[in-house]
CSV table of C-alpha atoms and ligand atoms in Angstrom, one decimal:
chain,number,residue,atom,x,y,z
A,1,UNK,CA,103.9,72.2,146.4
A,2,UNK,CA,101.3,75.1,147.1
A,3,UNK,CA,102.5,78.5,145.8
A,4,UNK,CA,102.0,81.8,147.2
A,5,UNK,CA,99.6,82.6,145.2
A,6,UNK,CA,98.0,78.8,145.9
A,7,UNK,CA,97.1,80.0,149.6
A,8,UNK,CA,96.0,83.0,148.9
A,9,UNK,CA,93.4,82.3,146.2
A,10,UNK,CA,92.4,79.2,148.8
A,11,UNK,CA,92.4,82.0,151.6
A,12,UNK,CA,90.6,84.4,149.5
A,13,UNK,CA,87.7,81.5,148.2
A,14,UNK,CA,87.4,80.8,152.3
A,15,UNK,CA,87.1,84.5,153.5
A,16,UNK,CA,84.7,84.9,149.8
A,17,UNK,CA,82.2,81.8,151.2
A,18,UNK,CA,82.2,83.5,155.0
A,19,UNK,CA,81.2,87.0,153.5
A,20,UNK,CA,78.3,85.7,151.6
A,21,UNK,CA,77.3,83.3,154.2
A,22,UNK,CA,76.6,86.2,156.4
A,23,UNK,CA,75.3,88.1,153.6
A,24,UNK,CA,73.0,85.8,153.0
A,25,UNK,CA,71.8,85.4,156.6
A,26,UNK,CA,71.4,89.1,156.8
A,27,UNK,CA,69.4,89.5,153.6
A,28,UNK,CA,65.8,89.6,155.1
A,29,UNK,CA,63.5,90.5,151.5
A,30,UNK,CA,63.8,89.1,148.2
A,31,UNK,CA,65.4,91.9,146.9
A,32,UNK,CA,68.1,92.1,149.4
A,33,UNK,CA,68.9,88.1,148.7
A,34,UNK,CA,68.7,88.9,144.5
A,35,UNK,CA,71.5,91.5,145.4
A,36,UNK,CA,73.5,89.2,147.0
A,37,UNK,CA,73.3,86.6,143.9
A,38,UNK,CA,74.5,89.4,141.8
A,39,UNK,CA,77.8,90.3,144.2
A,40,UNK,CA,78.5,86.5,144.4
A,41,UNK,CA,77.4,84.9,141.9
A,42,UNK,CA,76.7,87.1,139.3
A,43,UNK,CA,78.3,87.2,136.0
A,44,UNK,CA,80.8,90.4,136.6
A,45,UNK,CA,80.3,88.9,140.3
A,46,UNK,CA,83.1,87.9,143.1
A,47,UNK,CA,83.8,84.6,142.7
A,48,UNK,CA,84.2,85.0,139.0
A,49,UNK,CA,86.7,87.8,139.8
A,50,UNK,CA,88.7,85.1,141.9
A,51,UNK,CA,88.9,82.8,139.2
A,52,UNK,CA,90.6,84.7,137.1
A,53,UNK,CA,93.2,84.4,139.9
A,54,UNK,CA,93.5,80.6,138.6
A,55,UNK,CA,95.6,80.9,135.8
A,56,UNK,CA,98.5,81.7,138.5
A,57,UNK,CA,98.2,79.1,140.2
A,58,UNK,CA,100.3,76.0,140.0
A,59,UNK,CA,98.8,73.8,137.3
A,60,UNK,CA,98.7,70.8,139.5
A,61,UNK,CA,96.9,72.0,141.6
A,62,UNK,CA,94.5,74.2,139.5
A,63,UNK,CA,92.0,71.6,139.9
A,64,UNK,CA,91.5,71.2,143.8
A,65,UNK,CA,91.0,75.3,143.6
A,66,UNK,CA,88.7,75.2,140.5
A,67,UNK,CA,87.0,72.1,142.4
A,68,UNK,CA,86.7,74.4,145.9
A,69,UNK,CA,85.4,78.0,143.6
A,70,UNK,CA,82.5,75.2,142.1
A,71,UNK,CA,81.5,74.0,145.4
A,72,UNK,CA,81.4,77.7,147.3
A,73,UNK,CA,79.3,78.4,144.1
A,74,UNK,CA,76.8,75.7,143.9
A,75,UNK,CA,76.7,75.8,148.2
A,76,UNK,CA,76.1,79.1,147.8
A,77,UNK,CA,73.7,78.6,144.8
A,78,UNK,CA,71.3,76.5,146.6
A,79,UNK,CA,71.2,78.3,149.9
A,80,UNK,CA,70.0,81.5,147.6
A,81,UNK,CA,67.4,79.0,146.1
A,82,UNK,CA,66.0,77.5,149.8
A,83,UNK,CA,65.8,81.0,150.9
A,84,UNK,CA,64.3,82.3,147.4
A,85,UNK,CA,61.6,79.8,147.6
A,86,UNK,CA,60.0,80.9,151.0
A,87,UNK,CA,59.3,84.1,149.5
A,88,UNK,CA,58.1,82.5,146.0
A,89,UNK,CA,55.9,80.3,148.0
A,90,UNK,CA,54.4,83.5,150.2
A,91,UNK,CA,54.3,85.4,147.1
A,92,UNK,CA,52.0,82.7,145.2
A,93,UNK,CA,50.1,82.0,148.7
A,94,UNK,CA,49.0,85.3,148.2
A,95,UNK,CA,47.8,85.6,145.0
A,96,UNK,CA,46.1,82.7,145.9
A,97,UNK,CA,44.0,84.1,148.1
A,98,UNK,CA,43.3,87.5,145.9
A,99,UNK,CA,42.2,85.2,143.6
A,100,UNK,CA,39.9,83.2,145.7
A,101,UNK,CA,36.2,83.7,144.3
A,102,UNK,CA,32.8,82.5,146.2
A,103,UNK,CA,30.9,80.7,143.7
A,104,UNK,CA,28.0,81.0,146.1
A,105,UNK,CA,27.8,84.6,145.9
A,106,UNK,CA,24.9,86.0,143.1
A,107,UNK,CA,26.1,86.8,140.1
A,108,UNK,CA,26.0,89.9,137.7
A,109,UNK,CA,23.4,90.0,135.7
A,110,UNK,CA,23.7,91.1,132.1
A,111,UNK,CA,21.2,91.4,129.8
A,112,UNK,CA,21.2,89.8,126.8
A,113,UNK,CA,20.5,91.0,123.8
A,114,UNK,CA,17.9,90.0,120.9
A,115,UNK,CA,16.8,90.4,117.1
A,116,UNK,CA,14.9,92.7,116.3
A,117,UNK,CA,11.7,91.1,115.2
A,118,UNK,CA,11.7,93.3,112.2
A,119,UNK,CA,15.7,91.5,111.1
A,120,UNK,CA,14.1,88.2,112.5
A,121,UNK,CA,11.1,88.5,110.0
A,122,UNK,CA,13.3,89.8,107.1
A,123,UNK,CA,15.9,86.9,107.6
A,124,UNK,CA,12.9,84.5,107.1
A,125,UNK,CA,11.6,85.5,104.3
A,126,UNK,CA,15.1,85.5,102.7
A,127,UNK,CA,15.2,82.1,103.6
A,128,UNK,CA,12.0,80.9,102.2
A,129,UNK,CA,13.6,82.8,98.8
A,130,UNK,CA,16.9,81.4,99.6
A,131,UNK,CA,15.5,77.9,99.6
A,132,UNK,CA,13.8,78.6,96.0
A,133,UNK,CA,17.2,80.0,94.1
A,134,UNK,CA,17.1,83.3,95.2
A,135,UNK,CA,20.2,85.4,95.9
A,136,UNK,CA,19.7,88.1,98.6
A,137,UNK,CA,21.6,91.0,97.3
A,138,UNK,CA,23.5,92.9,100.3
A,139,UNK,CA,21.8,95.7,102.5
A,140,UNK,CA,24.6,98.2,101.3
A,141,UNK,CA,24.5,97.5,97.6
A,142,UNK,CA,21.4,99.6,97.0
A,143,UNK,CA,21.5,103.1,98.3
A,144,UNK,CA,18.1,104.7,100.5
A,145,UNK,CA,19.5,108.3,99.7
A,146,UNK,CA,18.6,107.6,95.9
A,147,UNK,CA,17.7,110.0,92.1
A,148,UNK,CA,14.6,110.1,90.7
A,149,UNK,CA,16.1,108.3,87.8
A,150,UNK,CA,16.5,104.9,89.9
A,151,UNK,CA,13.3,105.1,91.8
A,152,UNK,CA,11.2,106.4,89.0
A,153,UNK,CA,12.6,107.1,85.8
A,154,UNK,CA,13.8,103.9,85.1
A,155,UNK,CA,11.0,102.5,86.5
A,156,UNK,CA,8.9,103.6,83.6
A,157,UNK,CA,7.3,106.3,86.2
A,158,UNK,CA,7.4,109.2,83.1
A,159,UNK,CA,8.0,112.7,85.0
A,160,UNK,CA,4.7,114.4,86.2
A,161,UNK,CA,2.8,111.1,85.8
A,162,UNK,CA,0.7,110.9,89.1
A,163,UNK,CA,2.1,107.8,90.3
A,164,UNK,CA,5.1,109.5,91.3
A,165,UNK,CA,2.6,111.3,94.1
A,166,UNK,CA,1.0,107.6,94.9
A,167,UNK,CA,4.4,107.1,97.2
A,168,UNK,CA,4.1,110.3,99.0
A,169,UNK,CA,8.2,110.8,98.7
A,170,UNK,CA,11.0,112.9,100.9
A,171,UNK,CA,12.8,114.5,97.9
A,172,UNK,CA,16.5,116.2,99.6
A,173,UNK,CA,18.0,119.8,99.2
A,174,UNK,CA,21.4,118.1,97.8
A,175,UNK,CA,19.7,118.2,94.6
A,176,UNK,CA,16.7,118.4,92.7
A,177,UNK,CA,16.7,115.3,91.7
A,178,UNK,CA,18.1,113.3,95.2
A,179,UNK,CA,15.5,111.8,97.3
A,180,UNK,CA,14.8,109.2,100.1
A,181,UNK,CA,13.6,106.2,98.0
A,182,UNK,CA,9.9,105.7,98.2
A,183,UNK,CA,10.2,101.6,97.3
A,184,UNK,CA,13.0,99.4,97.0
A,185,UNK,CA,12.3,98.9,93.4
A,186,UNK,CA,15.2,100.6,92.6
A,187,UNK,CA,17.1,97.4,93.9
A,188,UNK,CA,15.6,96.3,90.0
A,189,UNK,CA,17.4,98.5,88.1
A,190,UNK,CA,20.8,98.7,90.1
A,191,UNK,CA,21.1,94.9,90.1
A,192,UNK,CA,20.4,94.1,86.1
A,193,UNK,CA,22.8,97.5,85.3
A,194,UNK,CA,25.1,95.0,87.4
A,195,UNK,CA,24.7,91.7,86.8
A,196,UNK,CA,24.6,89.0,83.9
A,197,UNK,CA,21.5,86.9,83.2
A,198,UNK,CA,19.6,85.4,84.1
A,199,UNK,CA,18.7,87.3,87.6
A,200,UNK,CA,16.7,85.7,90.8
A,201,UNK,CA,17.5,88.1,93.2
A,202,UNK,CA,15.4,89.2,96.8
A,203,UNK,CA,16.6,92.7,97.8
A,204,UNK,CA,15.5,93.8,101.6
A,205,UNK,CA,15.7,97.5,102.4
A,206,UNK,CA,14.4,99.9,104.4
A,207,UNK,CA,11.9,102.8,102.7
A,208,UNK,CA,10.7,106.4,103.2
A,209,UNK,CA,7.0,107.7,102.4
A,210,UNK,CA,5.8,111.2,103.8
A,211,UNK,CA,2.7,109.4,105.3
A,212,UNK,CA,0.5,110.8,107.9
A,213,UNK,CA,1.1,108.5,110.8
A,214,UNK,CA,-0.9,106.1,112.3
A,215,UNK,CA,-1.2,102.4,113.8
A,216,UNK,CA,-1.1,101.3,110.2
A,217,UNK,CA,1.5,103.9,108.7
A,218,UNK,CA,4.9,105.2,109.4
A,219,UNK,CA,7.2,107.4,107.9
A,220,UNK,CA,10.0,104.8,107.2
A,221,UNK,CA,9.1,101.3,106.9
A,222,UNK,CA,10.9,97.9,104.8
A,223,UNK,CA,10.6,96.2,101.7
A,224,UNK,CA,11.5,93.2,100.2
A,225,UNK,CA,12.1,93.2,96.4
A,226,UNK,CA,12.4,90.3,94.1
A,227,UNK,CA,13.5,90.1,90.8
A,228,UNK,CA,13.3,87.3,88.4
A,229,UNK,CA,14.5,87.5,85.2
A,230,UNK,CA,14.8,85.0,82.3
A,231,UNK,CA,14.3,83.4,78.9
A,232,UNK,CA,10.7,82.1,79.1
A,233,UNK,CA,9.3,83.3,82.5
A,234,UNK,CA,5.2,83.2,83.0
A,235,UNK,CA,2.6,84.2,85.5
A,236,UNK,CA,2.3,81.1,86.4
A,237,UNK,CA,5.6,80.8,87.3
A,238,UNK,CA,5.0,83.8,89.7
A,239,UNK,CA,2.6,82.6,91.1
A,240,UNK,CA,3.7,79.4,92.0
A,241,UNK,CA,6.8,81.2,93.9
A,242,UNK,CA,4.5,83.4,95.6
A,243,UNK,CA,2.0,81.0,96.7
A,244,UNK,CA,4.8,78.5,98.2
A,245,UNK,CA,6.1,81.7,100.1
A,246,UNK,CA,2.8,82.3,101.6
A,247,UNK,CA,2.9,78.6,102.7
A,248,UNK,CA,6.0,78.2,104.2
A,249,UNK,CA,5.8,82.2,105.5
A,250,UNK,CA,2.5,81.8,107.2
A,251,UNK,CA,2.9,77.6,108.2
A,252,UNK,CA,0.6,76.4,106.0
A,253,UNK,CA,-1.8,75.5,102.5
A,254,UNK,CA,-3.4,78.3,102.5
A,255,UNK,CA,-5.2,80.4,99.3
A,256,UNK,CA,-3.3,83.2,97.5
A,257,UNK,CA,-5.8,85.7,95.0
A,258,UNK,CA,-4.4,87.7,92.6
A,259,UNK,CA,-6.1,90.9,91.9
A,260,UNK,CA,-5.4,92.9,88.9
A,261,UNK,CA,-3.7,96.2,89.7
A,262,UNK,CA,-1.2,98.6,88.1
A,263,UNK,CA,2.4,99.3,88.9
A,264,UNK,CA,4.3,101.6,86.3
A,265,UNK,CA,7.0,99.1,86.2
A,266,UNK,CA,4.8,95.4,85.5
A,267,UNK,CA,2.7,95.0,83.2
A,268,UNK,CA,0.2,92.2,83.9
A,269,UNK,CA,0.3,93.6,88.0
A,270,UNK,CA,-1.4,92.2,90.5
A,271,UNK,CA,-2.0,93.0,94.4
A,272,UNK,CA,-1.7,89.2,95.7
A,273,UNK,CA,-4.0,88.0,98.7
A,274,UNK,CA,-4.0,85.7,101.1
A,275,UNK,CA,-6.6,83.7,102.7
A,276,UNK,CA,-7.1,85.7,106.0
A,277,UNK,CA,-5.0,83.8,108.8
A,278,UNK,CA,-7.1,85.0,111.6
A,279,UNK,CA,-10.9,83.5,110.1
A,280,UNK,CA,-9.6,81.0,107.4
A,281,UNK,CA,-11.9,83.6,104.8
A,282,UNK,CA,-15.0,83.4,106.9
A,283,UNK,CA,-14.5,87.4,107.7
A,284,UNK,CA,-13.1,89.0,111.2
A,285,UNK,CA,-11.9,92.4,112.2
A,286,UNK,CA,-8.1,92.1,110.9
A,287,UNK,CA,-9.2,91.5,107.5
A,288,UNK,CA,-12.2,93.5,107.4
A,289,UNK,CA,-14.9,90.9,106.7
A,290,UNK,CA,-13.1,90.4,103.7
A,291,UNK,CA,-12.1,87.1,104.3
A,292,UNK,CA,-8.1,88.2,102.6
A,293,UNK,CA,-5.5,90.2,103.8
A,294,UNK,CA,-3.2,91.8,101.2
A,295,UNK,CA,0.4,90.8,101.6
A,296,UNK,CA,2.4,92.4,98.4
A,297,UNK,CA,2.4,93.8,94.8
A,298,UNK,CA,4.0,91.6,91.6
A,299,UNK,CA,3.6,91.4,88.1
A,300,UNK,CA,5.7,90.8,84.7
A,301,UNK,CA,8.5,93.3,84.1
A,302,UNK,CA,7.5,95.9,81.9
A,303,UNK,CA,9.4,95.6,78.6
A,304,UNK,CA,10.4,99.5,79.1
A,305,UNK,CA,12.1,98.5,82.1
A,306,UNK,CA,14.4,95.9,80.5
A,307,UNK,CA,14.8,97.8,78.0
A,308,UNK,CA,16.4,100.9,80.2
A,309,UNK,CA,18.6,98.4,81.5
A,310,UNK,CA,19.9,97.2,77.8
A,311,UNK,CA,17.9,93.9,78.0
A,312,UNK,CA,16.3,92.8,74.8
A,313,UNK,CA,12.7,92.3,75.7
A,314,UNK,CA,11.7,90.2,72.9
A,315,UNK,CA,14.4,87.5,74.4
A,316,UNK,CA,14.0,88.0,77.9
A,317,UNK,CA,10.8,88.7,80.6
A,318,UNK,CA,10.6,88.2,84.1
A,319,UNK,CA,8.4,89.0,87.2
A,320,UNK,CA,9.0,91.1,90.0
A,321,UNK,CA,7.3,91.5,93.5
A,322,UNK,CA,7.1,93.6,96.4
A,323,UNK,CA,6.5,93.2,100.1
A,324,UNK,CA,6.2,95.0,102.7
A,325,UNK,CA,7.9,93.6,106.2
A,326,UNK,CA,6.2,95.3,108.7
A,327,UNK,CA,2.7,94.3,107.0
A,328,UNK,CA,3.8,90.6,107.1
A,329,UNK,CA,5.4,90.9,110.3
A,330,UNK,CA,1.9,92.4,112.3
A,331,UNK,CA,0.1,90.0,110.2
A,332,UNK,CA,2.1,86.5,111.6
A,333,UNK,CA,2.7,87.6,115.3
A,334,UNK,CA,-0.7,90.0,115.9
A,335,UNK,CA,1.3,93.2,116.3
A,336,UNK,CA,-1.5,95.7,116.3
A,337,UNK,CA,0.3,99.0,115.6
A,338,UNK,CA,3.1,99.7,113.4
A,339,UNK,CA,4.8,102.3,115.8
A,340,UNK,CA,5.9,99.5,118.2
A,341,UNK,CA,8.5,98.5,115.9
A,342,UNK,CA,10.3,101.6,115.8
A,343,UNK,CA,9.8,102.9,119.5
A,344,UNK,CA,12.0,100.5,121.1
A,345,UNK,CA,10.1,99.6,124.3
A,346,UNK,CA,11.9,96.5,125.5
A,347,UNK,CA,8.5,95.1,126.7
A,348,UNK,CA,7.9,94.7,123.5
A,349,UNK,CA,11.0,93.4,122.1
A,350,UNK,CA,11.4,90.9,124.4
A,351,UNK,CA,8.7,89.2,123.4
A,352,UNK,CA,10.4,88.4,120.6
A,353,UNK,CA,13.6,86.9,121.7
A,354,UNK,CA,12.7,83.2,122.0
A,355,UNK,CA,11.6,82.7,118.3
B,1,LIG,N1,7.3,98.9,94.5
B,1,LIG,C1,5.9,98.6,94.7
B,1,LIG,C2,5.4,99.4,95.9
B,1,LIG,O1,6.1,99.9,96.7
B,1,LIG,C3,5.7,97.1,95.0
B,1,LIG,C4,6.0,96.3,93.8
B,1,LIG,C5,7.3,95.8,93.6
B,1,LIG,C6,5.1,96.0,92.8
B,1,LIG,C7,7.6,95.0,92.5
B,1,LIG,C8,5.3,95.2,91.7
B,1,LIG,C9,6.6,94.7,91.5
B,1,LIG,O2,4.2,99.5,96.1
């Protein structure tokens, strides 16, 4: 038999589905319909509140009432969900459309970027040396603000000898002794204080020199160092890693000369000479009817120098060589003035993109 409180939660659950019927016809945005979920059917919401009227009811027929609450809910449930999706649907139609893009309209255009011929020449050579066992020892593990005692001292450069003048150098105020180093021979020293033997190291840097400037000379400029030292090293075997990096630097057999020459730091030095590139040795302009362009200084360590270091030079000899970049680079791809390299004219640079 239905109870009191039977027809009055029934009553109640029919008056409950009327109210949000009407609700829900009234709600005319999405916000005003999301209210409306919460007031019905929201978790603190109505028809939760009448069900906790369902524990008075009669127990037989607790199950027609819970079965009536479920279908108001879920009735109610999916109208929300019809009416929701028309404004899901506009909402997505719209962003759509923001979204649209012509691909037929022109584009931006960015500019993109290129090496430096200068990195682009340096990262060559340390391949060619790469390819014969040499390590290339990082840009930031030998310093360009540097003492006298790494870019001369050590070097067997004695204090007041006049080679220190031959490299015109920027000495600092910091100290008497600080300076802007004038070769990146210094690269020698730091590495062997550093390292175990045997050494075969290249060591790319940039350079200072107070030089009067010109098409030929600037005031900074970049080296390539190499280092080799061993048990049993000999000219020869300098100049067989010299003349194979002339070959595969230049694209081609072509003749190195060695010139005798003097460098505090080797002893046998030399001033190594290629075969002009421009007149295969018969004599033109670049090379000054020489028929050979000068490419770098070498020689065999100077046993003073290992010996600075704490190597025994009765055990141990080696050769080291130095290069300069922007020489090689002009030399390979014509460049006719040193300046360009540093003056960043994009006319110029570009050029060099491609390679
Ligand atoms: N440091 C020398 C220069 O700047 C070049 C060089 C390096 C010569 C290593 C011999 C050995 O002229």
């Amino acid at each position: 038999m239905e109870t009191k409180a039977d027809s009055n939660l029934k009553h109640e659950l029919e008056s409950l589905r009327q109210q949000a019927e009407a609700a829900l016809k009234a709600a005319d945005t999405k916000d005003a319909l999301e209210a409306v979920r919460v007031e019905y059917l929201g978790r603190k919401g109505r028809i939760t509140g009448l069900m906790r009227g369902l524990k008075d009811v009669a127990p037989e027929d607790r199950p027609a009432m819970g079965a009536l609450a479920n279908e108001i809910q879920e009735a109610l449930g999916q109208a929300l969900e019809a009416r929701l999706s028309v404004y899901l649907q506009a909402e997505i139609a719209e962003k759509l459309k923001a979204e649209t893009m012509d691909v037929t309209m022109p584009g931006t255009y960015r500019p993109m970027g290129g090496q430096h011929p200068l990195s682009r020449v340096v990262a060559d050579i340390c391949a060619i040396f790469a390819g014969m066992g040499f390590a290339v020892i990082d840009d930031d593990f030998c310093p360009e603000i540097e003492t006298e005692y790494y870019n001369f001292e050590a070097l067997n450069f004695p204090e007041h000898h006049p080679a220190r003048d031959m490299q015109d150098t920027y000495y600092t105020n910091v100290a008497g002794n600080v300076l802007l180093r004038s070769q990146t021979s210094n690269a020698q020293i730091r590495y062997m204080e550093n390292h175990p033997l045997p050494v075969r190291v290249v060591s790319p840097g940039r350079v200072y020199r107070n030089e009067e400037v010109n098409s030929r000379k600037f005031v900074l400029f970049h080296q390539l160092e190499g280092l080799l030292v061993d048990e049993h090293v000999r000219f020869s075997d300098l100049k067989g890693v010299l003349h194979e990096f002339t070959k595969q630097f230049f694209g081609g057999e072509r003749p190195t000369r060695f010139r005798t020459s003097f460098f505090p730091f080797t002893e046998p030095s030399a001033e190594v000479d290629v075969q002009c590139i421009f007149c295969e040795g018969k004599g033109c302009q670049v090379c000054g009817h020489v028929g050979w362009l000068e490419i770098l200084g070498a020689g065999m360590v100077d046993p003073n120098v290992l010996q600075n270091v704490g190597i025994d030079p009765a055990k141990y000899n080696g050769f080291a060589f130095g290069m300069g970049i922007e020489r090689l680079a002009m030399l390979k791809y014509s460049i006719n003035d040193i300046r360009l390299f540093f003056n960043n004219d994009l006319r110029f640079l570009k050029q060099f993109k491609g390679l």
